[in-house]
């Protein structure tokens, strides 16, 4: 047979396998998974339309003041917060899997980028959005998002509480109309308040205080009311959902009246907001700050640790929101992360600050009765209209009103009851929560989060090194035995603890039974040290290894084969006396 005839089947087989691989990779199922809009759009029902329009308008009216407020927290021009809601809303509609989830800027992400923006320029926030999007995409692609599971609930809540306090403290400057800086931390903000207390402005203080009181009142009015209740409760619920927009609108009217009647601006306002849709261009890989040019490497080194913490918070909030609002429905968290990452990457081309899934926006969207991602399109349209037609009106938004809105939201975000619950049920986790809060407020959010994670890691190591071991004296028909019951994990770091327990238990003359019935996880080093314990006690005491698994027994005998008679399997401790080795 010729060489050509032999090689032809091989090349044909190679082409066939290549085609199969491409067909499987780019199958319709794969496309539907990557582009969920292909699945839900053909199934869209006309009766959903009014529900989606109502929900979109409701969320959009809330998103406008929220977006501006988050831009203020980040130290960005007000329009950047609207840009973020605009681009992310369109992209999530195509790539997102949860019909009721709303994405956009959040207070946590805003405060994470504030230092870079305040000290340098807005370009840093856009670059952070781009880089975090790339990193989240890679982590989702290789399913590395499991790493957020190592951040415990006390650490996350401690971080959020500290961030909320820091954000609220940063608004004291605008709450009282103070001179000076708002500060980068809680301590700096309080110092600024103390230093500039004589510059307190009456107009700002009255308006911000009134804003908070009105928000609390509207919250009480809408309490226990839903969209599906009777006519009166429906109206109360609607007033509550638009409370932020309402108090900001009232503040705008007051600011305008004050300016017209006094011919001066007694109230500090947001000022000019860039009119029109964002200009799309490449993310800034270099920037000019004053007379100094920062290249990509310089910008990346400045972002540093902050971007890692922001990355984890993006993943955590995305997964948490998706799980919270899709009860009894299987969600594809990987695709959710891919959707949010694409929102950040493409959004950075449209001057967007970092975004993730918004808990408050999603809660409002769900409560408004949204039926599909079309509701997000309505929100986007409303924001686009505000950017193109309403920027002259938004000029009069008082900073004091925004400060009142932000402070109210931050104090709502704090779970005050968590301290008492942890104190009653888990003191160790209580101190982790307190340590994280204190660490974040004193050293910075990113380092405080790291401190909380280190505390949690040390706690895990303590649990591994000091497992719960019960020592009991059991009275049997033919004699007594001391039973040392091991926990489910027998790791190398716990063996010294086990040794001390066994030695203490062997202080009398009765046999010692090491009960391994619960062991499900072990390592070779632990098995080696366990046999060392047996060897040390074998000459002076009767010691039995009770109900060890065959796998662990095999490893132990591979280490010390002469102690095979020490392993006993039985249904009760009563059977051990007869099975005790007679050679001791």
Coordinates of C-alpha atoms in Angstrom, one line a residue:
X1 CA 0.0 0.0 0.0
X2 CA 1.4 3.4 -0.9
X3 CA 2.2 6.1 1.6
X4 CA -0.5 8.4 0.1
X5 CA -3.2 5.7 0.7
X6 CA -2.0 5.2 4.3
X7 CA -2.0 8.9 5.2
X8 CA -5.4 9.7 3.6
X9 CA -7.5 8.0 6.2
X10 CA -5.5 9.7 9.0
X11 CA -6.0 13.1 7.5
X12 CA -9.6 12.4 7.0
X13 CA -10.0 11.3 10.6
X14 CA -8.2 14.4 11.8
X15 CA -10.6 16.7 9.8
X16 CA -13.6 14.8 11.1
X17 CA -12.5 15.1 14.7
X18 CA -11.7 18.8 14.2
X19 CA -15.2 19.4 12.8
X20 CA -16.8 17.5 15.7
X21 CA -14.8 19.6 18.2
X22 CA -15.8 22.8 16.6
X23 CA -19.4 21.7 16.3
X24 CA -19.6 20.7 20.0
X25 CA -17.8 23.9 21.1
X26 CA -20.1 26.2 19.0
X27 CA -23.2 24.2 19.3
X28 CA -26.6 25.8 19.7
X29 CA -26.6 24.9 23.3
X30 CA -23.3 26.7 23.8
X31 CA -24.6 29.8 22.0
X32 CA -27.8 29.8 24.1
X33 CA -25.8 29.5 27.3
X34 CA -23.5 32.4 26.3
X35 CA -26.3 34.5 24.9
X36 CA -29.4 33.9 27.1
X37 CA -31.4 36.5 25.2
X38 CA -31.7 33.9 22.4
X39 CA -33.7 31.7 24.8
X40 CA -36.0 34.1 26.5
X41 CA -36.8 36.6 23.8
X42 CA -38.7 34.2 21.5
X43 CA -40.8 33.1 24.5
X44 CA -41.7 36.7 25.5
X45 CA -45.4 37.2 26.1
X46 CA -47.2 40.4 25.3
X47 CA -48.8 40.5 28.7
X48 CA -45.4 40.9 30.2
X49 CA -44.9 44.3 28.5
X50 CA -46.8 46.6 30.9
X51 CA -45.2 44.9 33.9
X52 CA -41.7 45.4 32.5
X53 CA -42.4 49.0 31.5
X54 CA -43.7 49.9 35.0
X55 CA -40.7 48.1 36.7
X56 CA -38.2 49.7 34.4
X57 CA -39.6 53.2 35.0
X58 CA -39.6 52.6 38.8
X59 CA -36.1 51.3 38.9
X60 CA -34.9 54.0 36.5
X61 CA -36.3 56.8 38.6
X62 CA -34.5 55.3 41.6
X63 CA -31.3 54.7 39.6
X64 CA -30.8 58.3 38.5
X65 CA -30.2 59.8 42.0
X66 CA -28.4 56.6 43.1
X67 CA -26.0 56.7 40.1
X68 CA -25.2 60.4 40.8
X69 CA -24.8 59.6 44.5
X70 CA -22.4 56.8 43.8
X71 CA -20.4 58.9 41.5
X72 CA -20.1 61.5 44.2
X73 CA -18.9 58.8 46.6
X74 CA -16.2 57.8 44.1
X75 CA -15.2 61.4 43.6
X76 CA -16.3 61.3 39.9
X77 CA -18.3 63.8 37.9
X78 CA -22.0 63.0 38.3
X79 CA -22.6 61.7 34.8
X80 CA -20.2 58.8 35.3
X81 CA -22.7 57.1 37.6
X82 CA -25.3 57.4 34.9
X83 CA -22.9 56.1 32.3
X84 CA -22.3 53.0 34.4
X85 CA -26.1 52.3 34.7
X86 CA -26.6 53.0 31.0
X87 CA -24.0 50.7 29.4
X88 CA -24.3 47.9 31.9
X89 CA -28.1 47.7 31.6
X90 CA -27.9 47.1 27.8
X91 CA -25.1 44.5 28.0
X92 CA -26.7 42.6 30.9
X93 CA -30.0 42.3 29.0
X94 CA -28.0 40.2 26.4
X95 CA -25.7 38.2 28.6
X96 CA -27.5 38.0 31.9
X97 CA -29.4 34.9 33.1
X98 CA -31.6 36.4 35.8
X99 CA -34.6 38.4 34.6
X100 CA -35.0 40.4 37.8
X101 CA -31.3 41.3 38.5
X102 CA -30.2 44.9 38.0
X103 CA -26.6 45.8 37.5
X104 CA -24.9 49.1 38.1
X105 CA -22.6 51.0 40.4
X106 CA -22.8 50.2 44.1
X107 CA -21.7 52.1 47.2
X108 CA -19.0 49.5 48.1
X109 CA -17.4 49.6 44.6
X110 CA -17.6 53.4 44.6
X111 CA -15.7 53.8 47.9
X112 CA -13.1 51.3 46.6
X113 CA -12.1 53.5 43.7
X114 CA -12.5 56.8 45.5
X115 CA -8.9 57.1 46.6
X116 CA -7.5 56.6 43.1
X117 CA -10.0 59.1 41.7
X118 CA -9.5 61.7 44.4
X119 CA -5.7 61.6 44.4
X120 CA -5.2 61.1 40.6
X121 CA -8.0 61.2 38.0
X122 CA -11.2 59.6 36.8
X123 CA -9.3 57.6 34.3
X124 CA -8.2 55.3 37.1
X125 CA -11.9 54.3 37.8
X126 CA -12.4 53.4 34.1
X127 CA -9.2 51.4 34.0
X128 CA -10.2 49.5 37.2
X129 CA -13.5 48.7 35.5
X130 CA -11.7 47.3 32.5
X131 CA -9.1 45.3 34.5
X132 CA -11.6 43.9 37.0
X133 CA -13.9 42.8 34.1
X134 CA -11.0 40.9 32.5
X135 CA -10.0 39.2 35.8
X136 CA -13.6 38.2 36.6
X137 CA -14.1 36.8 33.1
X138 CA -10.9 34.7 33.4
X139 CA -11.9 33.5 36.9
X140 CA -15.4 32.6 35.6
X141 CA -14.0 30.9 32.5
X142 CA -11.8 28.6 34.6
X143 CA -14.3 28.4 37.4
X144 CA -12.0 30.0 40.0
X145 CA -14.8 31.9 41.7
X146 CA -14.9 29.3 44.4
X147 CA -12.3 31.4 46.2
X148 CA -14.9 33.8 47.5
X149 CA -16.2 30.8 49.6
X150 CA -13.1 31.4 51.8
X151 CA -14.5 34.8 52.8
X152 CA -16.8 34.1 55.7
X153 CA -20.0 35.9 56.6
X154 CA -18.6 37.8 59.6
X155 CA -15.7 39.1 57.4
X156 CA -18.0 40.2 54.5
X157 CA -20.4 41.9 56.9
X158 CA -17.6 43.5 58.8
X159 CA -16.2 44.9 55.6
X160 CA -19.7 46.2 54.5
X161 CA -20.3 47.8 57.9
X162 CA -17.0 49.5 57.9
X163 CA -17.5 50.7 54.3
X164 CA -20.9 52.0 55.2
X165 CA -19.6 53.9 58.2
X166 CA -16.7 55.3 56.1
X167 CA -19.0 56.4 53.3
X168 CA -21.4 58.0 55.7
X169 CA -18.6 59.8 57.5
X170 CA -17.3 61.0 54.1
X171 CA -20.6 62.8 53.5
X172 CA -20.4 64.9 56.7
X173 CA -18.7 67.6 54.7
X174 CA -21.7 68.0 52.5
X175 CA -24.2 67.3 55.3
X176 CA -23.0 70.3 57.2
X177 CA -21.6 72.3 54.3
X178 CA -18.1 72.2 55.8
X179 CA -14.9 73.6 54.2
X180 CA -11.9 71.4 53.8
X181 CA -11.6 67.8 52.6
X182 CA -14.1 65.0 53.1
X183 CA -11.3 62.7 54.1
X184 CA -10.3 59.2 52.9
X185 CA -11.2 57.4 56.1
X186 CA -13.5 57.6 59.1
X187 CA -10.8 59.2 61.3
X188 CA -10.0 61.9 58.7
X189 CA -13.7 62.7 58.2
X190 CA -14.2 63.2 61.9
X191 CA -11.0 65.2 62.1
X192 CA -12.3 67.5 59.3
X193 CA -15.6 67.9 61.1
X194 CA -13.8 68.9 64.3
X195 CA -11.4 71.2 62.6
X196 CA -14.0 73.0 60.5
X197 CA -16.9 73.0 62.9
X198 CA -17.1 76.8 62.8
X199 CA -17.9 76.7 59.0
X200 CA -21.2 74.7 59.4
X201 CA -23.8 76.1 57.0
X202 CA -27.4 76.4 58.2
X203 CA -29.0 75.8 54.8
X204 CA -27.1 72.6 54.1
X205 CA -27.6 71.2 57.6
X206 CA -31.4 71.9 57.6
X207 CA -31.8 70.4 54.1
X208 CA -29.8 67.2 54.7
X209 CA -31.5 66.7 58.1
X210 CA -34.9 67.2 56.5
X211 CA -33.9 64.7 53.7
X212 CA -33.1 62.0 56.3
X213 CA -36.3 62.6 58.3
X214 CA -38.4 62.5 55.1
X215 CA -36.7 59.3 54.0
X216 CA -37.4 57.7 57.3
X217 CA -41.0 58.9 57.2
X218 CA -41.5 57.5 53.7
X219 CA -40.0 54.2 54.7
X220 CA -42.5 53.9 57.6
X221 CA -45.3 54.8 55.2
X222 CA -44.3 52.0 52.8
X223 CA -43.5 49.4 55.4
X224 CA -45.4 46.1 55.0
X225 CA -46.9 47.3 51.7
X226 CA -46.4 45.6 48.3
X227 CA -47.4 46.3 44.7
X228 CA -50.1 43.5 44.9
X229 CA -51.9 45.0 48.0
X230 CA -55.1 47.0 47.9
X231 CA -55.3 50.5 46.3
X232 CA -54.2 52.5 49.4
X233 CA -51.3 50.2 50.2
X234 CA -50.3 50.2 46.5
X235 CA -49.9 53.9 46.6
X236 CA -48.0 53.8 49.8
X237 CA -45.6 51.2 48.3
X238 CA -45.1 53.3 45.2
X239 CA -44.3 56.4 47.3
X240 CA -41.8 54.4 49.2
X241 CA -40.1 53.0 46.1
X242 CA -39.6 56.5 44.7
X243 CA -38.5 58.0 48.0
X244 CA -34.9 58.8 46.9
X245 CA -36.1 60.4 43.7
X246 CA -38.8 62.3 45.6
X247 CA -36.5 63.9 48.2
X248 CA -33.8 64.7 45.6
X249 CA -36.5 66.4 43.4
X250 CA -37.8 68.4 46.4
X251 CA -34.2 69.4 47.1
X252 CA -33.8 70.6 43.5
X253 CA -36.9 72.7 43.8
X254 CA -35.7 74.3 47.0
X255 CA -32.2 75.0 45.6
X256 CA -33.8 76.6 42.5
X257 CA -36.2 78.7 44.6
X258 CA -33.3 79.8 46.9
X259 CA -31.2 80.8 44.0
X260 CA -33.9 82.8 42.2
X261 CA -35.2 84.5 45.4
X262 CA -31.8 85.5 46.8
X263 CA -29.8 85.7 43.6
X264 CA -27.1 83.6 45.1
X265 CA -26.4 79.9 45.7
X266 CA -26.8 79.3 49.5
X267 CA -26.9 75.6 48.7
X268 CA -24.0 73.8 47.1
X269 CA -25.3 71.9 44.1
X270 CA -23.9 69.2 41.8
X271 CA -23.5 71.7 39.1
X272 CA -22.9 71.1 35.4
X273 CA -23.5 67.5 34.3
X274 CA -22.1 66.4 31.0
X275 CA -24.9 66.3 28.5
X276 CA -25.4 63.5 26.0
X277 CA -24.5 59.9 25.8
X278 CA -21.0 58.8 26.7
X279 CA -18.2 58.9 24.1
X280 CA -17.0 55.5 23.2
X281 CA -13.2 55.1 23.1
X282 CA -10.4 52.8 24.3
X283 CA -10.0 52.6 28.1
X284 CA -7.3 54.9 29.3
X285 CA -4.0 53.0 29.5
X286 CA -2.2 56.2 30.3
X287 CA -3.3 59.5 31.8
X288 CA -2.2 63.0 32.6
X289 CA -2.4 64.2 36.2
X290 CA -1.3 67.8 36.4
X291 CA 2.0 67.9 34.5
X292 CA 2.8 64.2 35.2
X293 CA 2.1 61.4 32.7
X294 CA 1.2 58.0 34.1
X295 CA 1.7 55.0 31.9
X296 CA -0.1 51.7 32.2
X297 CA 2.5 50.2 34.5
X298 CA 2.3 53.3 36.8
X299 CA -1.5 53.2 36.9
X300 CA -1.5 49.4 37.5
X301 CA 1.0 49.8 40.4
X302 CA -1.1 52.5 42.0
X303 CA -4.3 50.4 41.7
X304 CA -2.5 47.4 43.2
X305 CA -4.2 45.8 46.2
X306 CA -7.4 47.8 45.7
X307 CA -8.2 46.0 42.5
X308 CA -7.9 42.6 44.1
X309 CA -10.4 43.5 46.9
X310 CA -12.7 45.1 44.3
X311 CA -12.5 41.9 42.3
X312 CA -13.6 39.7 45.2
X313 CA -16.4 42.1 46.0
X314 CA -17.6 42.1 42.4
X315 CA -17.8 38.3 42.4
X316 CA -19.3 38.1 45.9
X317 CA -22.1 40.6 45.2
X318 CA -22.9 39.1 41.8
X319 CA -23.3 35.6 43.2
X320 CA -25.1 36.8 46.4
X321 CA -27.7 38.8 44.5
X322 CA -28.3 36.1 42.0
X323 CA -28.9 33.5 44.7
X324 CA -31.0 35.9 46.8
X325 CA -33.5 36.7 44.1
X326 CA -33.8 33.4 42.2
X327 CA -35.2 31.1 44.9
X328 CA -36.1 27.6 43.8
X329 CA -34.5 28.3 40.4
X330 CA -31.2 26.8 39.3
X331 CA -28.9 29.6 38.3
X332 CA -25.7 29.6 36.2
X333 CA -23.4 31.6 38.5
X334 CA -20.6 31.2 36.0
X335 CA -22.6 32.9 33.2
X336 CA -23.7 35.6 35.7
X337 CA -20.1 36.4 36.4
X338 CA -19.3 36.4 32.6
X339 CA -22.2 38.8 32.1
X340 CA -21.0 41.2 34.8
X341 CA -17.4 41.0 33.5
X342 CA -18.5 41.8 30.0
X343 CA -20.5 44.8 31.4
X344 CA -17.3 46.1 33.1
X345 CA -15.1 45.5 30.0
X346 CA -17.4 47.0 27.4
X347 CA -18.6 49.7 29.9
X348 CA -15.0 50.9 30.3
X349 CA -15.1 51.8 26.6
X350 CA -18.1 54.1 27.5
X351 CA -16.6 55.9 30.5
X352 CA -18.2 53.5 33.0
X353 CA -17.1 53.2 36.6
X354 CA -16.9 49.6 38.0
X355 CA -20.3 47.8 38.3
X356 CA -21.7 44.7 39.8
X357 CA -25.2 43.3 40.7
X358 CA -27.1 45.8 42.7
X359 CA -28.9 44.5 45.8
X360 CA -31.2 47.5 46.2
X361 CA -31.9 47.8 42.5
X362 CA -32.7 44.1 42.2
X363 CA -34.9 44.2 45.2
X364 CA -36.9 47.1 43.8
X365 CA -37.0 45.5 40.3
X366 CA -38.4 42.3 41.8
X367 CA -40.9 44.1 44.0
X368 CA -42.1 46.1 41.0
X369 CA -43.2 42.9 39.3
X370 CA -40.7 42.7 36.4
X371 CA -41.2 39.7 34.1
X372 CA -38.2 39.8 31.8
X373 CA -34.9 41.7 31.1
X374 CA -37.0 44.1 29.0
X375 CA -37.5 46.0 32.3
X376 CA -33.8 46.8 32.2
X377 CA -34.1 48.2 28.7
X378 CA -36.8 50.6 30.0
X379 CA -34.5 51.7 32.8
X380 CA -31.7 52.3 30.3
X381 CA -34.0 54.4 28.0
X382 CA -35.0 56.5 31.0
X383 CA -31.4 57.2 31.9
X384 CA -30.5 58.0 28.3
X385 CA -33.4 60.6 28.2
X386 CA -32.1 62.1 31.5
X387 CA -28.6 62.4 30.0
X388 CA -29.7 64.0 26.8
X389 CA -32.6 66.2 27.9
X390 CA -32.6 66.7 31.7
X391 CA -29.0 67.6 32.6
X392 CA -29.9 71.3 32.9
X393 CA -32.5 70.4 35.6
X394 CA -30.1 67.9 37.3
X395 CA -27.7 70.9 37.8
X396 CA -29.7 72.0 40.9
X397 CA -29.4 68.7 42.8
X398 CA -28.1 69.8 46.2
X399 CA -25.1 68.0 47.6
X400 CA -26.8 68.1 51.0
X401 CA -29.8 66.1 49.7
X402 CA -27.5 63.5 48.2
X403 CA -25.6 63.4 51.5
X404 CA -28.8 62.7 53.3
X405 CA -29.8 60.0 50.8
X406 CA -26.3 58.3 51.1
X407 CA -26.1 58.5 54.9
X408 CA -29.6 57.0 55.2
X409 CA -28.8 54.1 52.8
X410 CA -25.5 53.4 54.6
X411 CA -27.2 53.1 58.0
X412 CA -29.9 50.8 56.5
X413 CA -27.0 48.6 55.1
X414 CA -25.6 47.9 58.5
X415 CA -26.9 44.7 60.2
X416 CA -27.1 45.9 63.8
X417 CA -28.5 42.7 65.1
X418 CA -25.6 40.6 63.9
X419 CA -23.4 41.6 66.8
X420 CA -25.9 40.3 69.4
X421 CA -26.5 37.1 67.4
X422 CA -22.9 36.2 67.1
X423 CA -22.2 37.1 70.7
X424 CA -24.9 34.7 71.8
X425 CA -24.0 31.9 69.5
X426 CA -20.4 32.1 68.3
X427 CA -17.9 34.3 70.3
X428 CA -15.1 33.5 67.9
X429 CA -17.0 34.8 64.9
X430 CA -18.1 37.8 66.9
X431 CA -14.5 38.8 67.5
X432 CA -13.7 38.2 63.8
X433 CA -16.6 40.6 62.9
X434 CA -15.3 43.2 65.3
X435 CA -11.7 42.8 64.2
X436 CA -12.7 43.2 60.6
X437 CA -14.7 46.4 61.3
X438 CA -11.9 47.9 63.4
X439 CA -9.2 46.8 60.9
X440 CA -11.1 48.4 57.9
X441 CA -11.7 51.7 59.8
X442 CA -8.2 52.1 61.0
X443 CA -5.9 50.6 58.3
X444 CA -8.1 51.0 55.2
X445 CA -10.8 48.8 53.7
X446 CA -8.5 46.6 51.6
X447 CA -6.2 45.8 54.5
X448 CA -9.0 45.4 56.9
X449 CA -10.6 42.8 54.7
X450 CA -7.3 41.1 54.5
X451 CA -7.0 41.1 58.3
X452 CA -10.4 39.6 58.6
X453 CA -9.5 36.8 56.1
X454 CA -6.3 36.1 58.1
X455 CA -8.3 35.9 61.3
X456 CA -10.7 33.4 59.6
X457 CA -7.8 31.4 58.2
X458 CA -6.2 31.2 61.7
X459 CA -9.5 30.1 63.1
X460 CA -9.7 27.3 60.5
X461 CA -6.2 26.2 61.4
X462 CA -7.1 26.3 65.1
X463 CA -10.1 24.0 64.4
X464 CA -7.9 21.7 62.4
X465 CA -5.1 21.6 65.0
X466 CA -7.5 21.3 68.0
X467 CA -10.4 19.1 66.9
X468 CA -13.0 18.1 69.4
X469 CA -11.9 14.9 71.1
X470 CA -14.1 13.2 73.7
X471 CA -12.6 11.1 76.5
X472 CA -15.0 8.9 78.4
X473 CA -14.7 5.9 80.8
X474 CA -17.1 3.2 79.6
X475 CA -18.2 0.5 82.0
X476 CA -18.5 -2.8 80.2
X477 CA -19.7 -6.2 81.5
X478 CA -16.2 -7.7 81.6
X479 CA -14.3 -4.6 82.6
X480 CA -13.9 -0.9 82.0
X481 CA -12.3 0.9 79.1
X482 CA -11.2 4.5 78.4
X483 CA -12.6 5.6 75.0
X484 CA -10.9 8.4 73.1
X485 CA -13.3 9.4 70.4
X486 CA -11.6 11.2 67.5
X487 CA -13.4 13.8 65.3
X488 CA -14.1 13.4 61.5
X489 CA -10.7 14.9 60.5
X490 CA -7.3 13.5 61.5
X491 CA -4.7 15.8 60.1
X492 CA -1.0 16.1 60.8
X493 CA -1.4 19.4 62.8
X494 CA -3.9 17.7 65.2
X495 CA -1.8 14.7 66.1
X496 CA 0.1 16.3 69.0
X497 CA -3.3 17.2 70.5
X498 CA -4.5 13.6 70.0
X499 CA -1.2 12.4 71.7
X500 CA -1.8 14.5 74.7
X501 CA -5.4 13.3 75.0
X502 CA -4.4 9.6 74.7
X503 CA -1.5 10.0 77.2
X504 CA -3.9 11.7 79.7
X505 CA -6.4 8.9 79.1
X506 CA -3.8 6.2 79.8
X507 CA -2.9 7.5 83.2
X508 CA -4.7 4.6 84.8
X509 CA -4.3 0.9 84.2
X510 CA -7.5 0.2 82.2
X511 CA -7.3 -0.4 78.4
X512 CA -7.4 2.7 76.1
X513 CA -9.7 2.5 73.0
X514 CA -9.0 5.1 70.3
X515 CA -12.3 5.3 68.4
X516 CA -11.9 6.1 64.7
X517 CA -15.5 5.6 63.7
X518 CA -16.0 9.2 62.8
X519 CA -12.8 9.7 60.8
X520 CA -13.5 10.7 57.1
X521 CA -10.4 12.7 56.3
X522 CA -6.8 12.0 57.2
X523 CA -3.3 12.3 55.8
X524 CA -0.2 10.1 55.8
X525 CA 1.6 12.2 58.4
X526 CA -1.3 11.8 60.8
X527 CA -1.3 8.1 60.3
X528 CA 2.5 7.9 60.8
X529 CA 2.2 9.9 64.1
X530 CA -0.8 7.8 65.2
X531 CA 1.3 4.6 64.9
X532 CA 4.1 6.4 66.9
X533 CA 1.6 6.9 69.7
X534 CA 0.7 3.2 69.6
X535 CA 4.4 2.2 69.6
X536 CA 5.0 4.5 72.7
X537 CA 2.1 3.1 74.7
X538 CA 2.3 -0.5 73.6
X539 CA 4.8 -1.6 76.2
X540 CA 2.9 -0.2 79.2
X541 CA -0.8 -0.2 78.2
X542 CA -3.4 -2.1 76.3
X543 CA -4.4 0.2 73.4
X544 CA -6.9 -0.6 70.7
X545 CA -7.7 1.2 67.4
X546 CA -11.4 0.8 67.1
X547 CA -13.5 0.8 63.9
X548 CA -10.9 2.5 61.7
X549 CA -11.7 2.5 58.0
X550 CA -10.0 -0.1 55.8
X551 CA -8.2 2.7 53.9
X552 CA -6.7 4.2 57.1
X553 CA -5.9 0.8 58.5
X554 CA -4.0 -0.1 55.3
X555 CA -1.9 3.1 55.5
X556 CA -1.1 2.5 59.2
X557 CA -0.1 -1.1 58.7
X558 CA 2.1 0.0 55.8
X559 CA 3.9 2.1 58.3
X560 CA 4.0 -0.4 61.2
X561 CA 2.8 -3.9 60.1
X562 CA 3.5 -5.5 63.5
X563 CA 0.5 -3.8 65.1
X564 CA -2.2 -5.5 63.0
X565 CA -3.7 -7.0 66.2
X566 CA -4.4 -3.5 67.5
X567 CA -7.1 -2.8 65.0
X568 CA -10.5 -4.1 66.1
X569 CA -13.9 -3.8 64.4
X570 CA -17.0 -4.3 66.5
X571 CA -20.5 -3.1 66.9
X572 CA -20.1 -2.0 70.6
X573 CA -17.5 -1.4 73.2
X574 CA -18.6 -4.6 75.1
X575 CA -17.0 -6.7 72.4
X576 CA -13.6 -5.0 72.8
X577 CA -12.7 -6.7 76.1
X578 CA -12.7 -10.2 74.4
X579 CA -10.8 -8.8 71.4
X580 CA -8.0 -7.2 73.4
X581 CA -4.6 -8.4 72.6
X582 CA -3.3 -10.9 75.2
X583 CA 0.4 -10.2 74.6
X584 CA 0.6 -7.2 76.9

